[in-house]
mmCIF file of C-alpha atoms and ligand atoms in Angstrom:
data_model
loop_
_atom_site.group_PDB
_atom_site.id
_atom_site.type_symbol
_atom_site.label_atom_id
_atom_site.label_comp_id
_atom_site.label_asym_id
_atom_site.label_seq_id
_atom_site.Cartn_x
_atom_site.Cartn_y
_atom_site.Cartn_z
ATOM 1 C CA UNK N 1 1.987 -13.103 1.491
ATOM 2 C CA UNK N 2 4.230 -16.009 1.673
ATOM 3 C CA UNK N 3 5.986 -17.775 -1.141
ATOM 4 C CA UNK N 4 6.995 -21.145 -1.104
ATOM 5 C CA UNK N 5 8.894 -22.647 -3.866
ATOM 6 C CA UNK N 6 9.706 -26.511 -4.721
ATOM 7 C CA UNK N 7 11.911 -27.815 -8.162
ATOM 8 C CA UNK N 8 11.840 -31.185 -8.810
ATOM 9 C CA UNK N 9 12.846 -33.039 -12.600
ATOM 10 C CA UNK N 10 12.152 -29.298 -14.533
ATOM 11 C CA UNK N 11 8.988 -28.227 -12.706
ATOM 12 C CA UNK N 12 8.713 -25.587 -10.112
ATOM 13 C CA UNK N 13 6.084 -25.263 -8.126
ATOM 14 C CA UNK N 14 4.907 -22.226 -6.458
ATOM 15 C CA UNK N 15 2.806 -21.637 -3.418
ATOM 16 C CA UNK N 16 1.287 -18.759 -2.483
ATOM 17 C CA UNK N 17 -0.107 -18.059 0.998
ATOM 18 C CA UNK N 18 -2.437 -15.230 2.076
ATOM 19 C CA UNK N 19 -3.493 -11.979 0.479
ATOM 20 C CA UNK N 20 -2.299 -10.947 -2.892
ATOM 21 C CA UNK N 21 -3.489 -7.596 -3.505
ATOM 22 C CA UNK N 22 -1.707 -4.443 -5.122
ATOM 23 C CA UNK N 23 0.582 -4.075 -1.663
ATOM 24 C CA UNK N 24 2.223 -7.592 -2.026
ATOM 25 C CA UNK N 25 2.310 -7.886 -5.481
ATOM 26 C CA UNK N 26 5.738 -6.380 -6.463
ATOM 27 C CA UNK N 27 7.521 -8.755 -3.813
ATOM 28 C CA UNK N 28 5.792 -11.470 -5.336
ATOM 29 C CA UNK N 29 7.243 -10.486 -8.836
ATOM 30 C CA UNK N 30 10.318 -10.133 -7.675
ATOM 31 C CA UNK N 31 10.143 -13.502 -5.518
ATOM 32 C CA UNK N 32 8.399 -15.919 -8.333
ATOM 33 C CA UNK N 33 11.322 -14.497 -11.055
ATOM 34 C CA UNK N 34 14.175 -15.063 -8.835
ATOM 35 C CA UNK N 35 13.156 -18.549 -8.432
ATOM 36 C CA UNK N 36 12.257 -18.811 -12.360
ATOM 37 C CA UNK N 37 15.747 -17.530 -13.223
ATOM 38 C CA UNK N 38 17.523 -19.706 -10.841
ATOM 39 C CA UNK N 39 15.972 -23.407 -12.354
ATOM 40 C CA UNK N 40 14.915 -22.079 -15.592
ATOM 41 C CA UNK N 41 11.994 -24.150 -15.359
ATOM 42 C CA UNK N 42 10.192 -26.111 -18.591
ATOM 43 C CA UNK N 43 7.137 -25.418 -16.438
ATOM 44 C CA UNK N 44 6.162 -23.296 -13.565
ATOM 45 C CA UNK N 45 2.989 -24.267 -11.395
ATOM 46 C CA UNK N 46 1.543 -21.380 -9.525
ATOM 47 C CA UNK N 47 -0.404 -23.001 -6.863
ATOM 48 C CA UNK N 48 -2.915 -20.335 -5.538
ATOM 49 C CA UNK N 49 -4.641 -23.059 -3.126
ATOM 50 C CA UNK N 50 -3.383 -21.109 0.127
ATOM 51 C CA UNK N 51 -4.335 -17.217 -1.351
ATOM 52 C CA UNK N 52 -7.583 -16.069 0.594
ATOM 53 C CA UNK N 53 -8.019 -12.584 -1.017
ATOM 54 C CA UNK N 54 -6.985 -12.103 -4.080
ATOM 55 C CA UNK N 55 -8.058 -9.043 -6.395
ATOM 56 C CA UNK N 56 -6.687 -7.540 -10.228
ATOM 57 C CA UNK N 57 -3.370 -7.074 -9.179
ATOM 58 C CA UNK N 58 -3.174 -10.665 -8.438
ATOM 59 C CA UNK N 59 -3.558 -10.965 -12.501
ATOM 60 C CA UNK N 60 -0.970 -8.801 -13.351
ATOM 61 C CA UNK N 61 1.264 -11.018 -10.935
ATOM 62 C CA UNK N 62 0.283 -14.132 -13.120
ATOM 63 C CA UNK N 63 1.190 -12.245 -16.771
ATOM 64 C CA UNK N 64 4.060 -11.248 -15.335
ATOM 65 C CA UNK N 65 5.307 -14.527 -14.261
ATOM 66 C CA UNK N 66 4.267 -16.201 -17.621
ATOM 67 C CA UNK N 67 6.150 -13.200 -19.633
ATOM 68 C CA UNK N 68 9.534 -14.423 -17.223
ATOM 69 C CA UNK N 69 8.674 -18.113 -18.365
ATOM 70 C CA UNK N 70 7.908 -17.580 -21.637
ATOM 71 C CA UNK N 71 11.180 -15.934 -22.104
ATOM 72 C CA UNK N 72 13.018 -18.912 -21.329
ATOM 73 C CA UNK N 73 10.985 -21.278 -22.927
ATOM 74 C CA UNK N 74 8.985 -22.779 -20.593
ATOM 75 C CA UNK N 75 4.826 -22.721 -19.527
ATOM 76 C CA UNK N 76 3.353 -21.514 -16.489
ATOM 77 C CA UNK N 77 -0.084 -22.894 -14.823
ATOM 78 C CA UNK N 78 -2.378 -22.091 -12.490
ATOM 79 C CA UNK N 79 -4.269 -24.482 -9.927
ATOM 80 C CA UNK N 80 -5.680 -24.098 -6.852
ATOM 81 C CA UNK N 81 -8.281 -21.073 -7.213
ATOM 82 C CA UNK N 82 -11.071 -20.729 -5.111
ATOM 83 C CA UNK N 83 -14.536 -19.956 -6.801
ATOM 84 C CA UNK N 84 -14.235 -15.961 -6.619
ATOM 85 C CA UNK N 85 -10.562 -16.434 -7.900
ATOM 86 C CA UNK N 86 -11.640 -18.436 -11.165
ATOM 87 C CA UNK N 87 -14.316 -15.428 -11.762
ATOM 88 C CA UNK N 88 -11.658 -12.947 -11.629
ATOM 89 C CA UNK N 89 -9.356 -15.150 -13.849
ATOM 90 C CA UNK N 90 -11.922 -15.677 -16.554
ATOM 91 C CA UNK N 91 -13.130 -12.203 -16.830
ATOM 92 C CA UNK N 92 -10.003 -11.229 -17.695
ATOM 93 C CA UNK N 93 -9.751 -14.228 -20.216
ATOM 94 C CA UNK N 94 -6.467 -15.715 -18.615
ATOM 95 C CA UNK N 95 -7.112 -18.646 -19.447
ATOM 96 C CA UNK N 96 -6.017 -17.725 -22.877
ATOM 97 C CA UNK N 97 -2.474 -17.298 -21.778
ATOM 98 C CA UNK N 98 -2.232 -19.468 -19.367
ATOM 99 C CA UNK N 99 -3.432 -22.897 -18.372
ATOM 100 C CA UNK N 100 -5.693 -22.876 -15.303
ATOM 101 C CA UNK N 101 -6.502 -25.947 -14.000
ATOM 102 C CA UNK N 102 -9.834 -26.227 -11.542
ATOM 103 C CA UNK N 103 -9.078 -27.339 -7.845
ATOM 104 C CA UNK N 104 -10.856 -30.796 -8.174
ATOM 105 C CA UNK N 105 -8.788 -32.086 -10.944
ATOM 106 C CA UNK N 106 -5.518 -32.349 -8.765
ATOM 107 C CA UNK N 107 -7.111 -34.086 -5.707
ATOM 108 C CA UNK N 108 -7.120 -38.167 -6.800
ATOM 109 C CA UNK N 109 -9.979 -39.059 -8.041
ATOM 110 C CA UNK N 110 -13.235 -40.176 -6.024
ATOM 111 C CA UNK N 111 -14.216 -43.756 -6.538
ATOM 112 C CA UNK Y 1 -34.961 4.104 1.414
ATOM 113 C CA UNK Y 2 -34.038 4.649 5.405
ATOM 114 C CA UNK Y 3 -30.591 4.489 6.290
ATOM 115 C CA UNK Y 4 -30.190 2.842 9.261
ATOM 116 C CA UNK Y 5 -26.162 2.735 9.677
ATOM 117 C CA UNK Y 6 -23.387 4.335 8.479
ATOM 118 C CA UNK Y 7 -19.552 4.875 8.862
ATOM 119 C CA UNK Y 8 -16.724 6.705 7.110
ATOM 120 C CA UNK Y 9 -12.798 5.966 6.788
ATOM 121 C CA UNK Y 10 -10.322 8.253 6.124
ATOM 122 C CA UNK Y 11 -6.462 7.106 5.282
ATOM 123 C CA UNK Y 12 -3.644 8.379 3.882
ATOM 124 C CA UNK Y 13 -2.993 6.571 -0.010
ATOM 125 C CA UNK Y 14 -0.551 3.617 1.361
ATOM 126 C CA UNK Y 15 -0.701 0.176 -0.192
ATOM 127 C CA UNK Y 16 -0.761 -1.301 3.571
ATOM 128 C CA UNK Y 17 -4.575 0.654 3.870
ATOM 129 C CA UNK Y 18 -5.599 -1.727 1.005
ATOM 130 C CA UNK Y 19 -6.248 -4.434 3.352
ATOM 131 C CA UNK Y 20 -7.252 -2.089 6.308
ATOM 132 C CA UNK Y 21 -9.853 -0.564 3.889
ATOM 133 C CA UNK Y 22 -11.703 -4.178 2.871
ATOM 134 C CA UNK Y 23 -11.763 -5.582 6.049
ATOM 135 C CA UNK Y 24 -13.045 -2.565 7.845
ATOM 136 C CA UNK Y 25 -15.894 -2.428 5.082
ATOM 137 C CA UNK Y 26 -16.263 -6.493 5.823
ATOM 138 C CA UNK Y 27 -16.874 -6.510 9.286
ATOM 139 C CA UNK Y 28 -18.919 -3.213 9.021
ATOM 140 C CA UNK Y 29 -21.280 -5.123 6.673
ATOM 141 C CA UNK Y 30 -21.264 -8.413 8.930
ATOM 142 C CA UNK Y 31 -23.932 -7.000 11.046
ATOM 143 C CA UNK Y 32 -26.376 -7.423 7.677
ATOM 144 C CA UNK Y 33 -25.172 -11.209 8.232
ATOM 145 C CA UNK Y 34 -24.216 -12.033 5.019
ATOM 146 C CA UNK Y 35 -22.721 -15.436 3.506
ATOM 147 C CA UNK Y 36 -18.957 -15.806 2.968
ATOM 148 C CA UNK Y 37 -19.590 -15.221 -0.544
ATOM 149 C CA UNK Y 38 -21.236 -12.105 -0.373
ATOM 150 C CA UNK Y 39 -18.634 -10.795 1.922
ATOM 151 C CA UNK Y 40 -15.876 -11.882 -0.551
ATOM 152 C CA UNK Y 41 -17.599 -9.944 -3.440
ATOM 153 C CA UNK Y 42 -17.896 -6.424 -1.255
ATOM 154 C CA UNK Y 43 -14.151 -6.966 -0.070
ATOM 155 C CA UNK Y 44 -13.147 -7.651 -3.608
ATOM 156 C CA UNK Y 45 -14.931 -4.750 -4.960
ATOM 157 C CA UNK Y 46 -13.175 -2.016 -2.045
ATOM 158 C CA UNK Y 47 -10.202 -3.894 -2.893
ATOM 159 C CA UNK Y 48 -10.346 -2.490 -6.704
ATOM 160 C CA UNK Y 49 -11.662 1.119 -5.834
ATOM 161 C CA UNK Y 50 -9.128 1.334 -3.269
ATOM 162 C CA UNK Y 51 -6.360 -0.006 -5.213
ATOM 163 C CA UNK Y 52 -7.297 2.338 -7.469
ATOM 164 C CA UNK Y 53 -7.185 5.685 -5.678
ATOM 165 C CA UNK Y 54 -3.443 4.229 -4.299
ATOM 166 C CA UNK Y 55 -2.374 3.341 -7.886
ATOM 167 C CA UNK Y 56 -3.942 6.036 -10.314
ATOM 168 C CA UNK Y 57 -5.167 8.904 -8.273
ATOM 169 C CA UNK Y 58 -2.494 9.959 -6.646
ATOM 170 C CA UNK Y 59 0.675 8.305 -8.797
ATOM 171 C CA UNK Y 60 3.331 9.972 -7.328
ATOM 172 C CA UNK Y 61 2.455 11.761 -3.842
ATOM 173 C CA UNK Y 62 0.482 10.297 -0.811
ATOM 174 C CA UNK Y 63 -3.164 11.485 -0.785
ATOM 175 C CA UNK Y 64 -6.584 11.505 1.036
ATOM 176 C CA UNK Y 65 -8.392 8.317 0.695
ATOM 177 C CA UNK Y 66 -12.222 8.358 2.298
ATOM 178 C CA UNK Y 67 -14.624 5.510 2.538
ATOM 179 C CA UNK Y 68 -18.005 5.533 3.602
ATOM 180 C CA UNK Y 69 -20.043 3.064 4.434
ATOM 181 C CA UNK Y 70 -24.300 2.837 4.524
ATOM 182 C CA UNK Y 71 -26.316 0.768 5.362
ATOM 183 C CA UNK Y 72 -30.323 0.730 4.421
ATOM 184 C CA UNK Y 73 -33.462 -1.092 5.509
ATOM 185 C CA UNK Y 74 -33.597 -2.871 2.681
ATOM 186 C CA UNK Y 75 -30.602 -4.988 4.005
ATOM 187 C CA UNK Y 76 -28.555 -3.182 0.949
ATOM 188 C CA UNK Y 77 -25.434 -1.594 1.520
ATOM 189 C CA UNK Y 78 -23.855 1.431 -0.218
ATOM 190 C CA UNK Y 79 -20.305 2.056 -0.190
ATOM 191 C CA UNK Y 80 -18.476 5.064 -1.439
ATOM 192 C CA UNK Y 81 -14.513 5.154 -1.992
ATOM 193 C CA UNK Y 82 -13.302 8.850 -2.887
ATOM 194 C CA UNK Y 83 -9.980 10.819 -3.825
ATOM 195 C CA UNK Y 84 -9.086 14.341 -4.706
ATOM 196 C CA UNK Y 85 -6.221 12.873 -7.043
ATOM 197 C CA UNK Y 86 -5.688 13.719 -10.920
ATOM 198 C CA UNK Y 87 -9.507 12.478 -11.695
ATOM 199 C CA UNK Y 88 -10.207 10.539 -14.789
ATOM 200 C CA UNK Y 89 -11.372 12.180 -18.324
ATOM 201 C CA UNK Y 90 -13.188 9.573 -19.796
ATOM 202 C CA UNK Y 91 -15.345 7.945 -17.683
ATOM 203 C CA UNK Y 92 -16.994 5.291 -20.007
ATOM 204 C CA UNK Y 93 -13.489 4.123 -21.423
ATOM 205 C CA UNK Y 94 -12.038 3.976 -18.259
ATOM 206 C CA UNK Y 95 -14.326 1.476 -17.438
ATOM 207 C CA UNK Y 96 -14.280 -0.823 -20.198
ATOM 208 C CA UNK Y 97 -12.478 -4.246 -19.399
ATOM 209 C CA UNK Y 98 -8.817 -3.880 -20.251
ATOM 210 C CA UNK Y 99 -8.613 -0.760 -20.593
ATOM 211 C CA UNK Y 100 -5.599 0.852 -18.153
ATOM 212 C CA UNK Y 101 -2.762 3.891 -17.974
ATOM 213 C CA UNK Y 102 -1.552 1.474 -16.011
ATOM 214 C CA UNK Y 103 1.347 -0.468 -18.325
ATOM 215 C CA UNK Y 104 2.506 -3.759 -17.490
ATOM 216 C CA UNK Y 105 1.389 -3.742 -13.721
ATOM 217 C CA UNK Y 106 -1.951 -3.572 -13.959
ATOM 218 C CA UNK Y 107 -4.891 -5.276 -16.521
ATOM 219 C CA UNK Y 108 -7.662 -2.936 -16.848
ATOM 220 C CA UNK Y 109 -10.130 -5.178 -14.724
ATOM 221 C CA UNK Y 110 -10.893 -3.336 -11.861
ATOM 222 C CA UNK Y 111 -14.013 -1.873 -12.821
ATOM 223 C CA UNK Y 112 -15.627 -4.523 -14.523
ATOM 224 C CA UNK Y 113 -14.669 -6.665 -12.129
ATOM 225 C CA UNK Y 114 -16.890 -4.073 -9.374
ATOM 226 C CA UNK Y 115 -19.810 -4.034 -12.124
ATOM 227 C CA UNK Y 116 -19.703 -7.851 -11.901
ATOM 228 C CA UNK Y 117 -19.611 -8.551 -8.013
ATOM 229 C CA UNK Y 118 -21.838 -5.514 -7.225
ATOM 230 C CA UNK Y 119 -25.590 -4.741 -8.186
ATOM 231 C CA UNK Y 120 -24.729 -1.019 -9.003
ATOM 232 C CA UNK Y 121 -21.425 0.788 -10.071
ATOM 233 C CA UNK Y 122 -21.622 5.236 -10.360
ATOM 234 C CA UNK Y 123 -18.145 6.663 -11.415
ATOM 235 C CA UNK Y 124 -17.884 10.309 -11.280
ATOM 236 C CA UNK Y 125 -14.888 11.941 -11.786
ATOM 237 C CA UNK Y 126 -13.928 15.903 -12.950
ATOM 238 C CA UNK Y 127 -9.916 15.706 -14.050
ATOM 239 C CA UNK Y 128 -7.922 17.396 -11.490
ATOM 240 C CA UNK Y 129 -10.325 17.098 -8.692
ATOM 241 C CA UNK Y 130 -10.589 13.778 -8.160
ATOM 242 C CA UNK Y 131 -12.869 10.544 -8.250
ATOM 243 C CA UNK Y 132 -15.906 9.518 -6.766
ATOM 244 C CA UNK Y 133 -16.840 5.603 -6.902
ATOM 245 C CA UNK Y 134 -20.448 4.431 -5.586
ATOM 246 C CA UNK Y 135 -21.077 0.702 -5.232
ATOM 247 C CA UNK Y 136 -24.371 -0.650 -3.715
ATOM 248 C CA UNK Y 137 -25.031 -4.695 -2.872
ATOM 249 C CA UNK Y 138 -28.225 -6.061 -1.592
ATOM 250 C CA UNK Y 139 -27.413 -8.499 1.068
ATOM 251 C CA UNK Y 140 -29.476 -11.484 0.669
ATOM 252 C CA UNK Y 141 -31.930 -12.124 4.058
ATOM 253 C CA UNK Y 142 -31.277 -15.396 5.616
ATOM 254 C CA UNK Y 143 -34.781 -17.435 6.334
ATOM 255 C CA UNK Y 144 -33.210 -19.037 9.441
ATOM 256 C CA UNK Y 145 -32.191 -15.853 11.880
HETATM 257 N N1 LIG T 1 -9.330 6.764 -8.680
HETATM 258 C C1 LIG T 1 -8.815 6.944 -9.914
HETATM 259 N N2 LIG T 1 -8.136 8.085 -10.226
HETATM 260 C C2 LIG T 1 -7.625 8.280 -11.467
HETATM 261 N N3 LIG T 1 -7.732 7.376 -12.474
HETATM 262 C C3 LIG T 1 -8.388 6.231 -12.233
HETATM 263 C C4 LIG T 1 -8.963 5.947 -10.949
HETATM 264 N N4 LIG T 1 -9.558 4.734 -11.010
HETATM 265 C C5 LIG T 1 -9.367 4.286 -12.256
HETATM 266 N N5 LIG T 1 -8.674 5.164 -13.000
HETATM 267 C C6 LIG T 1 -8.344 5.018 -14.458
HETATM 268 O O1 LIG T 1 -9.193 4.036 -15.004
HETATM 269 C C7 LIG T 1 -8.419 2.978 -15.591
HETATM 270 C C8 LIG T 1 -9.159 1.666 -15.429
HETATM 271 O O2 LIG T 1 -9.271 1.299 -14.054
HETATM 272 P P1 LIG T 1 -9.416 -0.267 -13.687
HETATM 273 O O3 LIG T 1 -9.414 -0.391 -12.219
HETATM 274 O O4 LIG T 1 -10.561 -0.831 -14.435
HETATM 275 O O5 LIG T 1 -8.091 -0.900 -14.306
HETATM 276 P P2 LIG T 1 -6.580 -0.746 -13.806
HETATM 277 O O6 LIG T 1 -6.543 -0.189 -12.432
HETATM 278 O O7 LIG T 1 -5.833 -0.015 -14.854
HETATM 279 O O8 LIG T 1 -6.082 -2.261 -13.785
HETATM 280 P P3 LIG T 1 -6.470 -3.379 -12.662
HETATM 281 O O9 LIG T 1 -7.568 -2.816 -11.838
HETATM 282 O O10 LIG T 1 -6.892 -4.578 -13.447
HETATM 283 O O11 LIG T 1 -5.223 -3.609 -11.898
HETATM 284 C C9 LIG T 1 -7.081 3.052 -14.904
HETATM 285 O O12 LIG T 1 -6.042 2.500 -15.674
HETATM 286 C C10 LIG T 1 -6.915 4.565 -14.692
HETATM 287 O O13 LIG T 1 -6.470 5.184 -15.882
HETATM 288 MG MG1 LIG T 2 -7.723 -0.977 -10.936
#
């Protein structure tokens, strides 16, 4: 897993890259809340377009960052998922939490 | 039905075996040639009974881990992920979504999300013995081969 992080005017973006299962998940905490607590973002985008496994422990990942946000104030959403990762998301009702935005509605529009 | 291949895995409870585990099982299945999609579901699904057994079965030592794989002439496959950690007593509310012993770090999906990318989910489990999980998928036969 590797974690790329960008701030810009009170948004942080994060980008994931690679497999986040159970065994990268608690470096992934850890590295999405240091970056949360260091800009105190008013919202965090957690960009899951480079993630090509990701299983339940990838959902606990994304609660856990929007608890950190939350806590300051801010919202957290999700863009990027693949197919199988928006199945995952909605079975456990995420979207509920958190706002999950589909893959096509970031590219610029066709025609 | 005639089983026509078969393998077995055995690994010590490590997170790092998560990913050895699910790709094994992948390529293993890859001789059914299946689509991307289907080979995403069965990786998903080892993913959560592996995950599993690392997580809940054996919380606080290293364990056994063994997966087995079949494969049967009707181009379905079997897989079987077992542990001889602390087992589960209650089988039916173990699997209902959101249910977890899990706290914070975990969400209770697991096995619903098996019974959804899978055609059959078994769950046996005796408390102190340890946990058997039985998937099966039906790979889908290409026209063009
Ligand atoms: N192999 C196992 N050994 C012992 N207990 C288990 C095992 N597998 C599952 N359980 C129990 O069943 C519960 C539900 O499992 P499930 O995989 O659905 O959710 P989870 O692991 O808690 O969360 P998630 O899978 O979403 O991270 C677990 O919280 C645990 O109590
Ligand atoms: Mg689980």
């Amino acid at each position: 897993m590797r974690i790329e992080t960008a701030y810009q005017n009170g948004e942080l973006r994060v980008m994931l890259h690679g497999e986040l299962d159970h065994h990268a998940a608690g470096d992934t905490v850890r590295e999405i809340e240091r970056a949360v607590d260091a800009y105190m973002p008013m919202l965090c985008v957690v960009d899951l377009g480079g993630v090509t496994f990701m299983d339940s422990s990838g959902l606990a990942v994304l609660m856990k960052t929007r608890r950190r946000v939350t806590q300051i104030g801010g919202k957290v959403r999700v863009t990027g998922a693949s197919e199988r990762i928006e199945r995952i998301l909605n079975s456990a009702g995420i979207g509920k939490f958190i706002e999950i935005t589909r893959r096509e509605e970031v590219h610029i529009e066709r025609n | 039905m005639k089983e026509i291949n078969s393998m077995r895995l055995e690994f010590l409870s490590r997170s790092a075996n998560e990913g050895f585990a699910r790709t094994a099982v992948a390529v293993f299945c890859s001789q059914l040639d299946p689509t991307l999609d289907e080979l995403g579901d069965i990786k998903t699904a080892v993913s959560e009974a592996v995950t599993n057994c690392v997580v809940h079965a054996y919380p606080d030592t290293l364990g056994k881990i063994m997966v087995r794989a079949r494969i049967f002439e009707d181009n379905a496959v079997e897989i079987t992920v077992r542990d001889w950690g602390v087992g589960i007593s209650d089988v039916s509310r173990a699997r209902e979504a959101m249910f977890t012993t899990g706290g914070d770090d975990r969400s209770g999906m697991g096995f619903t999300i098996m019974e959804s990318f899978m055609d059959v989910l078994r769950v046996r489990s005796v408390p102190g013995r340890g946990t058997t999980v039985t998937m099966r998928r039906k790979i889908s036969r290409r026209a063009a081969k």
